[in-house]
XYZ file of C-alpha atoms in Angstrom:
429
model
C 67.119 26.382 -40.159
C 67.576 23.032 -38.418
C 68.220 20.069 -40.617
C 67.364 16.555 -39.503
C 69.616 13.630 -40.410
C 68.777 11.368 -43.351
C 66.126 13.784 -44.538
C 63.809 12.810 -41.693
C 61.243 15.371 -40.750
C 59.888 15.846 -37.250
C 56.356 16.183 -38.684
C 56.230 12.602 -39.858
C 54.129 10.034 -38.000
C 51.527 10.507 -35.309
C 52.011 13.496 -33.060
C 51.359 11.442 -29.903
C 53.604 8.546 -30.841
C 50.990 6.069 -32.231
C 52.682 3.661 -34.613
C 51.231 1.205 -37.050
C 50.541 -1.313 -34.306
C 48.133 -0.980 -31.359
C 50.926 -1.063 -28.763
C 51.920 2.177 -27.070
C 55.442 3.457 -27.554
C 57.775 4.301 -24.795
C 59.991 7.318 -24.995
C 60.407 8.407 -28.589
C 63.860 9.596 -29.483
C 64.167 12.803 -31.391
C 67.259 14.094 -33.188
C 69.635 15.823 -30.906
C 71.480 19.010 -31.585
C 74.510 20.173 -29.796
C 75.634 23.755 -29.956
C 78.841 25.233 -28.824
C 77.872 28.778 -29.579
C 74.949 30.847 -30.806
C 76.176 30.152 -34.252
C 75.256 27.421 -36.636
C 74.644 24.096 -34.940
C 77.020 21.246 -35.552
C 75.506 18.156 -37.159
C 75.839 15.093 -35.046
C 76.483 11.692 -36.576
C 73.491 9.445 -37.064
C 72.148 7.704 -34.009
C 72.550 3.974 -33.703
C 69.522 1.875 -34.779
C 68.480 1.262 -31.224
C 68.092 5.009 -30.695
C 66.879 5.952 -34.147
C 63.360 7.363 -34.545
C 62.835 4.712 -37.234
C 64.314 1.941 -35.141
C 62.631 -0.560 -32.828
C 59.579 0.556 -30.958
C 59.767 1.137 -27.272
C 63.535 1.871 -27.483
C 64.828 3.391 -24.331
C 66.876 6.535 -24.574
C 69.401 6.988 -21.793
C 69.083 10.259 -19.984
C 71.592 12.895 -21.110
C 72.845 15.613 -18.908
C 72.441 19.132 -20.222
C 75.667 21.015 -19.919
C 74.622 24.508 -19.309
C 72.994 27.350 -21.088
C 75.043 30.042 -22.753
C 72.327 32.398 -23.924
C 70.913 30.093 -26.583
C 71.004 26.315 -26.269
C 74.107 26.017 -24.139
C 76.766 23.388 -24.612
C 74.904 20.259 -23.763
C 72.481 17.761 -25.189
C 68.780 17.943 -24.672
C 67.160 14.698 -23.657
C 65.363 14.363 -26.966
C 62.534 12.406 -25.306
C 58.781 12.740 -25.756
C 56.738 10.472 -23.529
C 53.275 9.196 -24.252
C 51.874 7.754 -27.402
C 50.042 4.535 -27.840
C 46.340 4.216 -28.424
C 44.296 6.646 -26.412
C 47.268 9.035 -26.097
C 47.517 11.070 -22.963
C 48.555 9.323 -19.790
C 50.490 6.304 -20.925
C 49.683 3.159 -19.032
C 46.847 4.820 -17.012
C 43.880 2.764 -15.902
C 41.362 5.186 -17.319
C 42.793 5.400 -20.829
C 44.168 8.479 -22.452
C 42.781 11.606 -23.967
C 39.053 11.470 -24.703
C 38.424 8.262 -22.750
C 35.280 7.927 -20.503
C 35.210 6.422 -17.001
C 33.668 3.004 -16.644
C 30.000 3.316 -15.458
C 29.295 2.364 -11.844
C 26.223 0.170 -12.347
C 25.924 -0.679 -8.669
C 25.523 2.976 -7.748
C 23.053 3.557 -10.577
C 20.870 0.652 -9.448
C 20.905 1.923 -5.854
C 19.892 5.415 -6.964
C 17.062 4.025 -9.087
C 15.744 1.922 -6.188
C 15.887 4.899 -3.833
C 13.986 7.075 -6.322
C 11.314 4.389 -6.780
C 10.962 3.940 -3.011
C 10.548 7.689 -2.521
C 7.940 7.899 -5.294
C 5.945 4.997 -3.832
C 6.175 6.459 -0.323
C 5.046 9.909 -1.413
C 2.207 8.423 -3.476
C 1.071 6.174 -0.622
C 1.178 9.024 1.908
C -0.701 11.262 -0.504
C -3.321 8.561 -1.053
C -3.671 8.118 2.703
C -4.367 11.799 3.384
C -6.649 12.022 0.351
C -8.716 9.054 1.539
C -8.739 10.297 5.136
C -10.180 13.620 3.979
C -12.868 11.790 1.983
C -14.246 9.785 4.924
C -17.844 10.732 5.601
C -17.770 11.407 9.333
C -21.513 11.958 9.614
C -22.311 10.103 12.827
C -22.067 12.159 16.015
C -21.701 9.808 18.972
C -21.742 12.767 21.342
C -25.521 12.828 20.836
C -25.811 9.385 22.424
C -26.929 9.710 26.043
C -26.591 7.554 29.173
C -23.645 5.617 27.818
C -21.997 2.629 29.579
C -18.501 2.942 31.031
C -15.708 2.219 28.582
C -13.821 -1.040 29.008
C -10.487 -2.226 27.705
C -9.957 -2.607 23.984
C -11.894 -0.986 21.136
C -15.451 -1.808 20.056
C -16.682 -1.123 16.525
C -20.324 -1.316 15.437
C -20.197 -2.390 11.780
C -23.386 -1.904 9.795
C -24.252 -2.996 6.287
C -27.131 -0.870 5.089
C -29.441 -1.428 2.158
C -28.755 2.109 0.953
C -29.119 2.436 -2.795
C -27.513 5.861 -2.827
C -25.881 6.662 -6.159
C -27.171 3.511 -7.867
C -28.852 3.612 -11.265
C -32.008 1.642 -12.019
C -29.887 -0.779 -14.053
C -27.507 -1.349 -11.121
C -30.407 -1.909 -8.717
C -31.786 -4.547 -11.067
C -28.419 -6.228 -11.566
C -27.685 -6.361 -7.818
C -31.240 -7.416 -6.869
C -31.524 -4.593 -4.341
C -35.067 -3.516 -5.101
C -36.054 0.138 -5.222
C -37.280 0.873 -1.689
C -36.852 4.446 -0.516
C -34.682 5.317 2.456
C -32.318 2.792 3.994
C -32.372 0.085 6.611
C -29.756 -2.091 8.247
C -29.123 -5.299 6.390
C -26.491 -6.595 8.844
C -25.012 -5.509 12.180
C -21.875 -6.721 13.975
C -19.809 -5.766 16.983
C -16.048 -6.150 16.476
C -13.976 -6.090 19.664
C -10.255 -5.499 19.161
C -8.195 -6.303 22.250
C -5.003 -7.866 23.536
C -6.514 -11.362 23.588
C -7.441 -11.418 19.934
C -10.400 -9.927 18.072
C -13.989 -11.061 18.583
C -16.686 -10.609 15.948
C -20.296 -10.846 17.192
C -23.217 -10.767 14.757
C -26.428 -9.100 15.914
C -29.416 -10.595 14.068
C -31.542 -7.808 12.687
C -34.624 -9.596 14.029
C -33.280 -9.377 17.594
C -35.866 -8.318 20.188
C -34.663 -5.095 21.860
C -36.053 -2.289 23.986
C -35.976 1.222 22.548
C -34.537 3.457 25.329
C -34.826 7.188 25.843
C -32.811 9.115 23.267
C -32.095 12.511 21.758
C -33.371 12.969 18.213
C -30.433 13.209 15.814
C -32.056 15.997 13.802
C -34.594 17.557 16.153
C -32.442 17.505 19.290
C -35.605 16.609 21.178
C -35.461 14.062 23.989
C -37.737 11.076 23.607
C -38.500 9.254 26.885
C -38.406 5.490 27.207
C -41.790 3.767 27.033
C -40.677 0.136 27.398
C -41.384 -0.450 23.732
C -39.851 -3.581 22.224
C -39.153 -3.993 18.531
C -36.675 -5.492 16.078
C -33.134 -4.138 16.266
C -33.081 -2.875 12.688
C -36.187 -0.778 13.429
C -34.098 1.493 15.661
C -31.962 2.448 12.683
C -35.015 3.033 10.495
C -36.584 5.222 13.183
C -33.771 7.703 13.846
C -30.585 6.548 12.157
C -27.134 5.534 13.432
C -27.229 7.482 16.718
C -30.375 5.715 17.909
C -29.005 2.363 16.739
C -25.840 2.891 18.828
C -27.941 4.027 21.791
C -30.159 0.930 21.491
C -27.216 -1.492 21.199
C -25.475 0.059 24.222
C -28.671 0.049 26.291
C -29.450 -3.610 25.586
C -25.881 -4.959 25.873
C -24.284 -2.561 28.410
C -21.242 -2.492 26.105
C -19.847 0.888 25.015
C -19.400 1.415 21.271
C -16.241 3.374 20.392
C -16.621 3.661 16.614
C -19.354 3.330 14.020
C -18.808 2.117 10.423
C -21.517 1.772 7.786
C -21.334 0.774 4.127
C -24.066 0.607 1.487
C -24.786 -1.929 -1.216
C -22.925 -0.131 -4.004
C -19.801 0.553 -1.950
C -19.619 -3.040 -0.797
C -19.825 -4.409 -4.340
C -17.349 -1.842 -5.677
C -14.721 -2.679 -3.044
C -14.935 -6.364 -3.915
C -14.500 -5.588 -7.614
C -11.584 -3.212 -6.910
C -9.791 -6.052 -5.105
C -10.319 -8.330 -8.093
C -12.885 -10.463 -6.273
C -12.804 -12.422 -3.030
C -12.128 -16.146 -2.872
C -14.629 -18.202 -0.888
C -15.065 -21.892 -0.157
C -18.805 -22.589 -0.234
C -19.526 -25.963 1.428
C -22.970 -26.481 -0.074
C -24.690 -25.169 -3.183
C -27.648 -22.801 -2.676
C -29.933 -20.563 -4.662
C -32.157 -17.642 -3.685
C -34.305 -15.671 -6.110
C -34.670 -12.792 -3.633
C -30.958 -11.995 -3.420
C -30.005 -13.355 -6.835
C -27.739 -15.999 -5.305
C -26.924 -19.062 -7.385
C -23.808 -20.814 -6.105
C -22.233 -24.201 -6.615
C -20.230 -25.881 -3.854
C -16.446 -25.489 -3.766
C -13.784 -22.782 -3.961
C -14.614 -19.843 -6.188
C -13.870 -16.147 -6.575
C -16.895 -13.910 -6.078
C -17.194 -10.580 -7.862
C -19.088 -7.642 -6.379
C -22.528 -8.740 -7.561
C -22.039 -12.311 -6.362
C -20.586 -11.175 -3.027
C -23.585 -8.973 -2.315
C -25.943 -11.847 -3.109
C -23.926 -14.155 -0.856
C -24.089 -11.955 2.245
C -27.771 -11.050 1.779
C -29.191 -14.546 1.293
C -31.352 -15.864 4.130
C -34.382 -17.513 2.504
C -32.255 -20.417 1.289
C -31.252 -21.453 4.825
C -33.180 -23.241 7.542
C -31.742 -20.921 10.181
C -32.725 -17.862 8.134
C -31.058 -14.763 9.619
C -28.773 -16.733 11.962
C -27.308 -18.689 9.047
C -26.986 -15.515 7.041
C -24.954 -13.798 9.763
C -22.502 -16.712 9.735
C -21.981 -16.256 6.003
C -21.532 -12.521 6.516
C -18.831 -13.125 9.111
C -17.075 -15.615 6.887
C -17.117 -13.321 3.888
C -16.048 -10.152 5.721
C -13.123 -11.986 7.297
C -12.014 -13.139 3.827
C -12.519 -9.638 2.431
C -10.435 -8.098 5.214
C -7.792 -10.785 4.824
C -7.356 -9.815 1.194
C -7.629 -6.037 1.695
C -5.359 -5.755 4.753
C -2.211 -7.030 3.046
C 1.061 -5.259 2.134
C 0.281 -6.000 -1.514
C -2.770 -3.741 -1.248
C -1.795 -1.205 1.405
C 1.719 -0.487 0.064
C 0.694 -0.492 -3.586
C -0.870 2.903 -4.396
C -2.083 1.581 -7.752
C -4.261 -0.906 -5.848
C -4.876 1.016 -2.634
C -6.224 4.098 -4.430
C -8.968 2.325 -6.425
C -9.874 0.134 -3.452
C -10.372 3.111 -1.156
C -12.030 5.151 -3.868
C -14.487 2.339 -4.568
C -15.965 2.415 -1.060
C -15.566 6.000 0.105
C -18.752 7.221 -1.570
C -20.965 5.022 0.608
C -18.716 4.556 3.658
C -20.064 6.447 6.663
C -18.185 6.642 9.986
C -18.368 8.548 13.239
C -16.756 11.973 13.453
C -13.870 10.780 15.616
C -12.846 7.961 13.290
C -9.939 8.392 10.883
C -8.432 6.226 8.192
C -5.935 4.867 10.741
C -8.807 3.575 12.897
C -10.440 2.075 9.828
C -7.214 0.277 8.986
C -6.964 -1.121 12.514
C -10.518 -2.376 12.199
C -9.688 -4.219 8.963
C -6.609 -5.837 10.489
C -8.644 -6.896 13.530
C -11.280 -8.418 11.281
C -8.539 -10.209 9.363
C -7.340 -11.660 12.660
C -10.727 -13.228 13.317
C -9.842 -16.137 11.024
C -6.158 -16.300 11.903
C -6.682 -18.678 14.822
C -6.380 -16.005 17.519
C -9.836 -14.530 16.970
C -13.422 -15.581 17.666
C -16.566 -15.207 15.576
C -20.036 -15.918 16.912
C -23.693 -14.934 16.886
C -25.223 -13.180 19.813
C -26.427 -15.982 22.168
C -30.189 -16.501 21.792
C -32.506 -18.175 24.306
C -35.751 -18.180 22.321
C -38.158 -15.887 20.520
C -40.892 -13.390 21.319
C -43.465 -12.373 18.716
C -41.210 -13.734 15.974
C -38.197 -11.813 17.264
C -35.051 -13.454 18.657
C -34.518 -13.024 22.407
C -30.949 -12.760 23.640
C -29.710 -15.082 26.379
C -29.188 -12.588 29.215
C -26.948 -14.843 31.324
C -24.538 -15.490 28.484
C -24.761 -11.856 27.377
C -23.652 -10.536 30.786
C -20.684 -12.923 30.859
C -19.746 -12.046 27.290
C -19.790 -8.313 27.980
C -17.747 -8.803 31.162
C -15.062 -10.685 29.227
C -14.988 -8.032 26.510
C -14.776 -5.131 28.980
C -11.923 -6.863 30.849
C -10.300 -7.709 27.535
C -10.273 -11.396 28.431
C -10.330 -14.396 26.149
C -13.965 -14.969 25.125
C -15.242 -18.358 26.231
C -18.955 -17.732 25.739
C -20.538 -19.509 22.772
C -23.802 -18.984 20.936
C -24.837 -22.630 21.421
């Protein structure tokens, strides 16, 4: 029934006030109707241009007071104003746009959430790897079978043994690594690592050391074998009755208590080196040995697993034979530990997992040793070359029947310093 002035229809234009330009409109004026009664509305004269719906954009319509309500529209004017319009519609002038607009992404929060998720994933993976590796440790050595043990001193003493075990190796691998095909296993290297408050001390025990075999309990038979005063090479104790007799023999001849035992075979040693991507060494002088397969030039170089095994086993190429070999073993193991005991390896599950997995198959420890103890051992070995540690051979005074005789005076002083956790001043010279 209502008629709009000048034939203008209220359905023309955008419903939300969007004009032809991109600027939002203010209040849009609509035709106003004034009624005096429920009857036919009286047509008002046209609005001035400033208030016309077709006039200037953003025109401001003055507020008009409604004058009552008499059952229909009353006797006043409605305001005739519709607010809004402009691009985006909705809340005119709002910071977040109008209808259908999306909030601006909070990139800072997203980055923080992503970093937190990554940290949690790495932590869970690392913890999982830790417990997996800890459960895989071969705790096969029972130190409770060792009898007549010395009193424990300060610090922790590890007996580290490199065996010539060929367990799990194929004929091709034995040939490639120059290990030979002998049955059973013997000790290829032996070291005592003392970890204390005055820095770590690494002491190599030549396998040709002259030692007395004491009384002991057979590891398998449980039978007690009395002492007979028999002297033999140190590595013969291992060949005779395994790790327990080796620990018993070392403790009897040094009077130093061994807290933990760690043994690794040929294959595990080479695999760990390869898992780390090799170990960098600075070889001062070129040498070659057909027995171990060693063939090295002088200078800095990265050794893979096969080369590393040849390096630590070579003795025929040196004038000092086994004594020179033990020095190379110390040097290499310190470098190996320095590369393995780093945040880049320990905190990276993609490197920690293969490194641990590479050596677990041939890594044998005592029953009381966990992965945490093994980690402490590696960090102590790393500290040997940091300037705070000491590396040395067992002091030797001569030989007997081709075997190396330990210097008893220096040995007693060395053991006293280790038990009191003092700075070691004894030297092998």
